[in-house]
mmCIF file of C-alpha atoms and ligand atoms in Angstrom:
data_model
loop_
_atom_site.group_PDB
_atom_site.id
_atom_site.type_symbol
_atom_site.label_atom_id
_atom_site.label_comp_id
_atom_site.label_asym_id
_atom_site.label_seq_id
_atom_site.Cartn_x
_atom_site.Cartn_y
_atom_site.Cartn_z
ATOM 1 C CA MET A 988 0.000 0.000 0.000
ATOM 2 C CA ARG A 989 1.207 3.541 -0.598
ATOM 3 C CA HIS A 990 -0.570 5.682 1.998
ATOM 4 C CA PHE A 991 -3.173 3.914 4.169
ATOM 5 C CA LEU A 992 -6.213 6.136 3.751
ATOM 6 C CA SER A 993 -9.237 3.869 3.425
ATOM 7 C CA VAL A 994 -10.173 0.363 4.398
ATOM 8 C CA GLN A 995 -11.691 0.063 0.927
ATOM 9 C CA GLN A 996 -8.203 -0.023 -0.584
ATOM 10 C CA LEU A 997 -7.562 -3.380 1.137
ATOM 11 C CA THR A 998 -8.506 -6.739 -0.320
ATOM 12 C CA LYS A 999 -10.165 -9.348 1.924
ATOM 13 C CA GLU A 1000 -6.832 -11.158 2.045
ATOM 14 C CA GLN A 1001 -4.968 -7.999 3.099
ATOM 15 C CA ILE A 1002 -7.511 -7.376 5.868
ATOM 16 C CA MET A 1003 -7.071 -10.932 7.156
ATOM 17 C CA ASP A 1004 -3.257 -10.583 6.959
ATOM 18 C CA ILE A 1005 -3.368 -7.445 9.129
ATOM 19 C CA LEU A 1006 -5.656 -9.138 11.687
ATOM 20 C CA GLN A 1007 -3.212 -12.071 11.784
ATOM 21 C CA SER A 1008 -0.222 -9.697 12.140
ATOM 22 C CA ALA A 1009 -1.936 -7.919 15.034
ATOM 23 C CA ASP A 1010 -2.210 -11.218 16.883
ATOM 24 C CA THR A 1011 1.394 -12.174 16.067
ATOM 25 C CA ILE A 1012 2.839 -8.807 16.974
ATOM 26 C CA LYS A 1013 1.742 -9.132 20.604
ATOM 27 C CA GLN A 1014 4.407 -11.818 20.907
ATOM 28 C CA ALA A 1015 6.944 -10.758 18.310
ATOM 29 C CA VAL A 1016 7.799 -7.087 18.025
ATOM 30 C CA PRO A 1017 9.771 -6.347 14.854
ATOM 31 C CA ALA A 1018 13.292 -4.988 15.256
ATOM 32 C CA LEU A 1019 13.851 -1.506 13.881
ATOM 33 C CA PRO A 1020 17.081 -1.100 11.931
ATOM 34 C CA GLN A 1021 17.638 2.546 12.974
ATOM 35 C CA GLN A 1022 16.083 5.459 14.839
ATOM 36 C CA LEU A 1023 12.720 6.183 13.215
ATOM 37 C CA PHE A 1024 10.348 9.075 13.899
ATOM 38 C CA ALA A 1025 6.560 8.816 13.792
ATOM 39 C CA ALA A 1026 4.707 12.146 13.708
ATOM 40 C CA ASN A 1027 1.119 12.133 14.920
ATOM 41 C CA LEU A 1028 -0.614 15.161 13.385
ATOM 42 C CA PHE A 1029 -3.943 15.661 15.129
ATOM 43 C CA PHE A 1030 -6.033 18.583 13.895
ATOM 44 C CA GLU A 1031 -9.063 17.332 15.860
ATOM 45 C CA PRO A 1032 -9.454 16.071 19.461
ATOM 46 C CA SER A 1033 -8.689 12.427 20.206
ATOM 47 C CA THR A 1034 -7.831 10.250 23.178
ATOM 48 C CA ARG A 1035 -7.860 6.630 21.953
ATOM 49 C CA THR A 1036 -6.522 7.024 18.443
ATOM 50 C CA ARG A 1037 -3.734 9.460 19.352
ATOM 51 C CA MET A 1038 -2.661 7.591 22.477
ATOM 52 C CA SER A 1039 -2.896 4.119 20.977
ATOM 53 C CA PHE A 1040 -0.878 5.190 17.942
ATOM 54 C CA THR A 1041 1.636 6.634 20.418
ATOM 55 C CA ALA A 1042 1.700 3.375 22.397
ATOM 56 C CA ALA A 1043 2.010 1.345 19.173
ATOM 57 C CA GLU A 1044 4.870 3.497 17.873
ATOM 58 C CA LYS A 1045 6.745 3.333 21.192
ATOM 59 C CA ARG A 1046 6.254 -0.424 21.456
ATOM 60 C CA LEU A 1047 7.769 -0.696 17.988
ATOM 61 C CA GLY A 1048 10.744 1.360 19.231
ATOM 62 C CA MET A 1049 9.926 4.529 17.279
ATOM 63 C CA GLU A 1050 10.427 8.097 18.510
ATOM 64 C CA VAL A 1051 7.148 10.011 18.599
ATOM 65 C CA LEU A 1052 6.630 13.603 17.442
ATOM 66 C CA ASP A 1053 3.323 14.622 18.946
ATOM 67 C CA PHE A 1054 1.580 17.477 17.109
ATOM 68 C CA GLN A 1055 -1.786 18.953 18.038
ATOM 69 C CA ALA A 1056 -3.178 21.825 16.026
ATOM 70 C CA ALA A 1057 -4.025 23.780 19.189
ATOM 71 C CA GLY A 1058 -0.881 25.660 20.174
ATOM 72 C CA SER A 1059 0.815 25.053 16.802
ATOM 73 C CA SER A 1060 1.457 27.358 13.840
ATOM 74 C CA THR A 1061 -1.873 26.165 12.420
ATOM 75 C CA GLU A 1062 -3.292 28.836 14.731
ATOM 76 C CA LYS A 1063 -1.162 31.409 12.843
ATOM 77 C CA GLY A 1064 -2.687 30.283 9.559
ATOM 78 C CA GLU A 1065 -0.145 27.688 8.395
ATOM 79 C CA SER A 1066 -1.783 25.383 5.868
ATOM 80 C CA PHE A 1067 -2.262 21.611 6.130
ATOM 81 C CA TYR A 1068 0.057 21.183 3.122
ATOM 82 C CA ASP A 1069 2.862 23.218 4.729
ATOM 83 C CA THR A 1070 2.464 21.376 8.036
ATOM 84 C CA VAL A 1071 2.867 18.023 6.273
ATOM 85 C CA LYS A 1072 5.903 19.302 4.299
ATOM 86 C CA THR A 1073 7.408 20.609 7.554
ATOM 87 C CA PHE A 1074 7.287 17.183 9.227
ATOM 88 C CA GLU A 1075 8.808 15.579 6.159
ATOM 89 C CA ALA A 1076 11.584 18.212 6.217
ATOM 90 C CA ILE A 1077 12.423 17.732 9.890
ATOM 91 C CA GLY A 1078 12.877 14.006 9.420
ATOM 92 C CA ALA A 1079 9.635 12.206 10.217
ATOM 93 C CA ASN A 1080 9.566 8.708 8.703
ATOM 94 C CA LEU A 1081 5.797 8.232 9.044
ATOM 95 C CA LEU A 1082 2.781 10.513 9.461
ATOM 96 C CA VAL A 1083 -0.468 9.638 11.223
ATOM 97 C CA ILE A 1084 -3.100 12.262 10.451
ATOM 98 C CA ARG A 1085 -6.524 13.035 11.893
ATOM 99 C CA HIS A 1086 -8.364 16.007 10.454
ATOM 100 C CA PRO A 1087 -12.012 17.168 10.496
ATOM 101 C CA SER A 1088 -12.096 17.501 6.692
ATOM 102 C CA ASP A 1089 -13.492 14.557 4.694
ATOM 103 C CA ASP A 1090 -11.000 15.280 1.940
ATOM 104 C CA TRP A 1091 -7.688 16.074 3.605
ATOM 105 C CA ALA A 1092 -6.051 13.150 1.801
ATOM 106 C CA SER A 1093 -6.400 15.041 -1.489
ATOM 107 C CA GLU A 1094 -4.057 17.702 -0.053
ATOM 108 C CA ILE A 1095 -1.202 15.296 0.683
ATOM 109 C CA PRO A 1096 1.740 16.482 -1.455
ATOM 110 C CA ALA A 1097 1.972 14.205 -4.493
ATOM 111 C CA ASP A 1098 5.726 13.818 -4.051
ATOM 112 C CA LEU A 1099 5.666 13.158 -0.289
ATOM 113 C CA SER A 1100 8.539 10.790 0.462
ATOM 114 C CA ILE A 1101 7.060 9.210 3.614
ATOM 115 C CA PRO A 1102 3.908 7.127 4.242
ATOM 116 C CA VAL A 1103 0.696 8.522 5.716
ATOM 117 C CA ILE A 1104 -1.822 6.593 7.835
ATOM 118 C CA ASN A 1105 -5.347 7.923 8.212
ATOM 119 C CA GLY A 1106 -6.244 8.435 11.893
ATOM 120 C CA GLY A 1107 -9.718 9.748 11.021
ATOM 121 C CA ALA A 1108 -11.061 11.844 8.157
ATOM 122 C CA GLY A 1109 -14.127 13.979 8.811
ATOM 123 C CA LYS A 1110 -17.263 11.880 8.399
ATOM 124 C CA ARG A 1111 -15.678 9.685 5.748
ATOM 125 C CA GLU A 1112 -13.218 7.110 7.044
ATOM 126 C CA HIS A 1113 -11.536 5.763 10.169
ATOM 127 C CA PRO A 1114 -9.725 2.732 8.768
ATOM 128 C CA THR A 1115 -7.673 1.694 11.807
ATOM 129 C CA GLN A 1116 -10.810 1.858 13.987
ATOM 130 C CA CYS A 1117 -12.449 -0.420 11.436
ATOM 131 C CA LEU A 1118 -9.575 -2.907 11.578
ATOM 132 C CA LEU A 1119 -9.562 -3.013 15.378
ATOM 133 C CA ASP A 1120 -13.320 -3.568 15.316
ATOM 134 C CA LEU A 1121 -12.863 -6.393 12.813
ATOM 135 C CA LEU A 1122 -10.181 -7.961 15.011
ATOM 136 C CA THR A 1123 -12.512 -7.788 18.030
ATOM 137 C CA ILE A 1124 -15.320 -9.488 16.098
ATOM 138 C CA TYR A 1125 -12.993 -12.104 14.627
ATOM 139 C CA GLN A 1126 -11.561 -12.966 18.064
ATOM 140 C CA GLU A 1127 -15.123 -13.560 19.242
ATOM 141 C CA PHE A 1128 -16.636 -15.518 16.361
ATOM 142 C CA GLY A 1129 -13.674 -16.685 14.237
ATOM 143 C CA ARG A 1130 -15.529 -15.593 11.081
ATOM 144 C CA PHE A 1131 -17.478 -12.757 9.467
ATOM 145 C CA GLN A 1132 -19.586 -14.786 7.040
ATOM 146 C CA ASP A 1133 -23.322 -14.548 7.849
ATOM 147 C CA LEU A 1134 -22.827 -12.699 11.133
ATOM 148 C CA GLN A 1135 -25.715 -10.357 11.888
ATOM 149 C CA VAL A 1136 -24.187 -6.956 12.612
ATOM 150 C CA VAL A 1137 -26.217 -3.872 13.502
ATOM 151 C CA ILE A 1138 -24.571 -0.443 13.516
ATOM 152 C CA ALA A 1139 -26.793 1.817 15.610
ATOM 153 C CA GLY A 1140 -26.960 5.493 16.440
ATOM 154 C CA ASP A 1141 -25.730 8.712 14.881
ATOM 155 C CA ILE A 1142 -24.876 7.139 11.513
ATOM 156 C CA LYS A 1143 -25.050 10.458 9.687
ATOM 157 C CA HIS A 1144 -21.978 11.882 11.422
ATOM 158 C CA SER A 1145 -20.024 8.665 11.804
ATOM 159 C CA ARG A 1146 -16.873 7.827 9.870
ATOM 160 C CA VAL A 1147 -16.781 4.548 11.833
ATOM 161 C CA ALA A 1148 -20.184 3.472 10.471
ATOM 162 C CA ARG A 1149 -19.073 4.092 6.927
ATOM 163 C CA SER A 1150 -15.735 2.239 7.216
ATOM 164 C CA ASN A 1151 -17.238 -0.701 9.103
ATOM 165 C CA ALA A 1152 -20.399 -1.174 7.050
ATOM 166 C CA PHE A 1153 -18.503 -1.550 3.772
ATOM 167 C CA ALA A 1154 -15.726 -3.732 5.205
ATOM 168 C CA LEU A 1155 -18.115 -6.070 7.038
ATOM 169 C CA LYS A 1156 -20.317 -6.480 3.981
ATOM 170 C CA ARG A 1157 -17.257 -7.321 1.881
ATOM 171 C CA LEU A 1158 -16.244 -9.942 4.456
ATOM 172 C CA GLY A 1159 -19.660 -11.628 4.249
ATOM 173 C CA ALA A 1160 -21.531 -10.218 7.267
ATOM 174 C CA ASN A 1161 -25.186 -9.145 7.055
ATOM 175 C CA VAL A 1162 -25.114 -5.474 7.987
ATOM 176 C CA HIS A 1163 -28.161 -3.502 9.163
ATOM 177 C CA LEU A 1164 -28.312 0.066 10.405
ATOM 178 C CA SER A 1165 -30.498 1.551 13.127
ATOM 179 C CA ALA A 1166 -30.823 5.302 13.598
ATOM 180 C CA PRO A 1167 -33.178 7.856 15.106
ATOM 181 C CA PRO A 1168 -35.014 10.111 12.636
ATOM 182 C CA GLY A 1169 -32.568 12.536 11.045
ATOM 183 C CA MET A 1170 -29.485 10.529 12.075
ATOM 184 C CA GLY A 1171 -29.458 8.101 9.138
ATOM 185 C CA ASP A 1172 -27.273 8.532 6.079
ATOM 186 C CA PRO A 1173 -29.016 8.190 2.686
ATOM 187 C CA GLU A 1174 -25.617 7.576 1.065
ATOM 188 C CA LEU A 1175 -25.251 4.297 2.971
ATOM 189 C CA SER A 1176 -27.478 1.820 1.175
ATOM 190 C CA PHE A 1177 -28.007 -0.730 3.929
ATOM 191 C CA PRO A 1178 -31.405 -1.752 5.378
ATOM 192 C CA TYR A 1179 -32.572 0.068 8.512
ATOM 193 C CA ILE A 1180 -34.259 -1.671 11.467
ATOM 194 C CA SER A 1181 -35.550 -0.469 14.850
ATOM 195 C CA MET A 1182 -33.453 -0.823 17.991
ATOM 196 C CA ASP A 1183 -36.010 -3.299 19.364
ATOM 197 C CA GLN A 1184 -35.553 -5.518 16.291
ATOM 198 C CA ALA A 1185 -31.784 -4.999 16.374
ATOM 199 C CA VAL A 1186 -31.212 -6.323 19.879
ATOM 200 C CA LYS A 1187 -33.191 -9.503 19.206
ATOM 201 C CA ASN A 1188 -31.559 -10.348 15.891
ATOM 202 C CA CYS A 1189 -27.919 -9.316 16.079
ATOM 203 C CA ASP A 1190 -24.717 -11.161 16.904
ATOM 204 C CA VAL A 1191 -22.851 -7.848 17.101
ATOM 205 C CA LEU A 1192 -24.415 -4.573 18.212
ATOM 206 C CA MET A 1193 -22.115 -1.711 17.311
ATOM 207 C CA LEU A 1194 -23.292 1.459 19.048
ATOM 208 C CA LEU A 1195 -22.185 4.900 17.897
ATOM 209 C CA ARG A 1196 -21.682 8.117 19.841
ATOM 210 C CA VAL A 1197 -24.247 10.852 19.411
ATOM 211 C CA GLN A 1198 -21.962 13.583 18.078
ATOM 212 C CA ARG A 1199 -23.602 16.390 19.985
ATOM 213 C CA GLU A 1200 -21.080 18.936 18.742
ATOM 214 C CA ARG A 1201 -22.392 18.406 15.189
ATOM 215 C CA HIS A 1202 -26.107 18.714 16.044
ATOM 216 C CA GLU A 1203 -27.869 22.054 15.821
ATOM 217 C CA THR A 1204 -30.318 21.233 18.601
ATOM 218 C CA GLU A 1205 -29.613 19.492 21.906
ATOM 219 C CA VAL A 1206 -30.275 15.740 21.930
ATOM 220 C CA GLU A 1207 -31.889 14.806 25.249
ATOM 221 C CA THR A 1208 -29.929 12.058 27.046
ATOM 222 C CA VAL A 1209 -32.610 10.066 28.887
ATOM 223 C CA SER A 1210 -35.174 10.088 26.108
ATOM 224 C CA TYR A 1211 -32.483 9.057 23.585
ATOM 225 C CA LEU A 1212 -31.549 6.069 25.763
ATOM 226 C CA GLN A 1213 -35.171 5.029 26.189
ATOM 227 C CA GLN A 1214 -36.051 5.322 22.493
ATOM 228 C CA TYR A 1215 -32.848 4.383 20.689
ATOM 229 C CA GLY A 1216 -30.190 3.249 23.168
ATOM 230 C CA LEU A 1217 -29.209 -0.015 24.837
ATOM 231 C CA THR A 1218 -31.318 -0.075 28.003
ATOM 232 C CA LEU A 1219 -31.191 -2.832 30.612
ATOM 233 C CA GLU A 1220 -34.441 -4.197 29.191
ATOM 234 C CA ARG A 1221 -33.136 -4.324 25.630
ATOM 235 C CA GLU A 1222 -29.870 -5.955 26.729
ATOM 236 C CA GLU A 1223 -31.906 -8.822 28.199
ATOM 237 C CA GLN A 1224 -33.456 -9.416 24.759
ATOM 238 C CA MET A 1225 -30.073 -10.059 23.117
ATOM 239 C CA LYS A 1226 -28.925 -13.527 22.066
ATOM 240 C CA ILE A 1227 -26.799 -15.216 24.690
ATOM 241 C CA HIS A 1228 -23.595 -14.967 22.638
ATOM 242 C CA ALA A 1229 -24.192 -11.462 21.215
ATOM 243 C CA ILE A 1230 -21.616 -8.761 21.928
ATOM 244 C CA VAL A 1231 -21.825 -5.000 22.322
ATOM 245 C CA MET A 1232 -19.256 -2.666 20.814
ATOM 246 C CA HIS A 1233 -18.770 1.108 20.727
ATOM 247 C CA PRO A 1234 -15.795 2.980 19.238
ATOM 248 C CA ALA A 1235 -15.947 5.474 22.149
ATOM 249 C CA PRO A 1236 -15.890 8.053 23.556
ATOM 250 C CA VAL A 1237 -19.240 6.983 24.995
ATOM 251 C CA ASN A 1238 -22.018 9.235 26.247
ATOM 252 C CA ARG A 1239 -22.711 6.983 29.241
ATOM 253 C CA GLY A 1240 -26.434 6.817 29.898
ATOM 254 C CA MET A 1241 -27.256 7.906 26.348
ATOM 255 C CA GLU A 1242 -26.199 5.329 23.748
ATOM 256 C CA ILE A 1243 -25.950 2.704 26.492
ATOM 257 C CA ASP A 1244 -27.107 2.381 30.079
ATOM 258 C CA ALA A 1245 -24.040 3.329 32.134
ATOM 259 C CA THR A 1246 -24.057 0.010 34.003
ATOM 260 C CA LEU A 1247 -23.796 -1.952 30.731
ATOM 261 C CA MET A 1248 -20.508 -0.355 29.646
ATOM 262 C CA GLU A 1249 -18.556 -3.105 31.388
ATOM 263 C CA CYS A 1250 -21.164 -5.885 31.312
ATOM 264 C CA GLY A 1251 -20.276 -9.435 30.253
ATOM 265 C CA ARG A 1252 -21.113 -8.885 26.594
ATOM 266 C CA SER A 1253 -19.410 -5.490 26.307
ATOM 267 C CA ARG A 1254 -16.188 -5.492 24.275
ATOM 268 C CA ILE A 1255 -15.694 -1.713 24.477
ATOM 269 C CA PHE A 1256 -12.407 -1.776 26.400
ATOM 270 C CA LYS A 1257 -11.233 -4.847 24.451
ATOM 271 C CA GLN A 1258 -11.614 -2.743 21.295
ATOM 272 C CA MET A 1259 -9.244 -0.165 22.783
ATOM 273 C CA GLU A 1260 -6.697 -2.841 23.718
ATOM 274 C CA ASN A 1261 -6.899 -4.269 20.207
ATOM 275 C CA GLY A 1262 -6.327 -0.784 18.806
ATOM 276 C CA VAL A 1263 -2.706 -0.828 19.926
ATOM 277 C CA TYR A 1264 -1.962 -4.159 18.207
ATOM 278 C CA ILE A 1265 -3.794 -3.251 15.023
ATOM 279 C CA ARG A 1266 -1.895 0.033 14.812
ATOM 280 C CA MET A 1267 1.406 -1.767 15.422
ATOM 281 C CA ALA A 1268 0.531 -4.156 12.585
ATOM 282 C CA VAL A 1269 -0.512 -1.362 10.206
ATOM 283 C CA ILE A 1270 2.636 0.650 10.971
ATOM 284 C CA ALA A 1271 4.929 -2.384 10.584
ATOM 285 C CA ASN A 1272 3.167 -3.305 7.353
ATOM 286 C CA ILE A 1273 3.469 0.137 5.781
ATOM 287 C CA LEU A 1274 7.093 0.585 6.921
ATOM 288 C CA GLN A 1275 7.921 -2.765 5.326
ATOM 289 C CA GLU A 1276 6.132 -1.883 2.105
ATOM 290 C CA TRP A 1277 8.043 1.392 1.885
ATOM 291 C CA GLY A 1278 11.342 -0.429 2.522
ATOM 292 C CA ILE A 1279 11.854 1.491 5.781
ATOM 293 C CA LEU A 1280 11.558 -1.647 7.920
ATOM 294 C CA ASP A 1281 13.443 -4.781 6.953
ATOM 295 C CA GLU A 1282 11.024 -7.438 5.592
ATOM 296 C CA THR A 1283 12.757 -10.040 7.745
ATOM 297 C CA ALA A 1284 12.324 -8.109 11.001
ATOM 298 C CA PHE A 1285 9.346 -10.233 12.110
ATOM 299 C CA ASN A 1286 11.127 -13.453 11.241
ATOM 300 C CA LYS A 1287 14.259 -12.483 13.166
ATOM 301 C CA CYS A 1288 12.156 -11.782 16.203
ATOM 302 C CA GLU A 1289 10.155 -14.994 15.944
ATOM 303 C CA ALA A 1290 13.456 -16.899 15.652
ATOM 304 C CA ALA A 1291 14.535 -15.203 18.891
ATOM 305 C CA GLY A 1292 11.628 -16.867 20.669
ATOM 306 C CA GLY A 1293 8.882 -14.370 20.017
ATOM 307 C CA LYS A 1294 9.484 -12.643 23.328
ATOM 308 C CA GLY A 1295 9.817 -9.102 22.090
ATOM 309 C CA ARG A 1296 12.475 -7.137 20.289
ATOM 310 C CA PRO A 1297 15.802 -9.058 20.178
HETATM 311 N N1 LIG B 1390 -12.622 5.919 18.704
HETATM 312 C C1 LIG B 1390 -11.929 7.040 18.540
HETATM 313 O O1 LIG B 1390 -11.525 7.416 17.436
HETATM 314 O O2 LIG B 1390 -11.690 7.725 19.712
HETATM 315 P P1 LIG B 1390 -10.881 9.070 19.830
HETATM 316 O O3 LIG B 1390 -11.686 10.151 19.166
HETATM 317 O O4 LIG B 1390 -10.716 9.300 21.319
HETATM 318 O O5 LIG B 1390 -9.573 8.893 19.130
#
């Protein structure tokens, strides 16, 4: 892959390879041949994505350049293009970018000499979130084929819904959406069902945050939970093996009853744990493809007993 910007650029086989690498990498961290710098360019708030990329980069032995637009020369009017060129000039070997624009990838300099990984693009794509969600589902069920997956909530504003719906469909899952009036997305051509139908039928219930900052009128917490969220009563209707996911941050008591966040079927914190391994795998993969990381690095480590960097 050149830059990693969309999960749609991956074949089914490439997706499965990355999920496999994420499992392997827990045991066998590839050896870096030299000092390498990862620059995390975050033009939008983030906790999980920024910190799990940071953890992944450090676990791979990379130095981390941590950029947040607030407090940077972006506030003096420096463009996205010039910011990217600046990090290339000062020696970054890899860029991770999150930006509120759907289309920031089109502004990546055509001759950029280092790889870019998408850490979230407006409402369009969040490919590493998608991969960590896929890993979480695969660990649970060992397959995607014929799984009943419902993505529920503020679909209209969700880059996670978009990335996951297309990837899951491609992998053979039956994907339904569930959204309150005005929170659906006509561009996503998947069937819609009610939350009451969703909880009874699904194997995977993927809840989405109500993105209050993008709504013109206040969405009322308690009535949202009662009408569209995962209440205690709805949770009892779920199949015995069904799991609950949420990319987080969570509006506790809104998308989900606060006491269900850490219930037996919740995989919300598992998703976050998996995020570190998926990001390690994506970084190792792209560094190998760009010739920055030796292709044999994994093998050398496995030969050393798979107990971390030799
Ligand atoms: N899931 C997710 O992208 O969380 P952050 O916004 O905290 O990175």
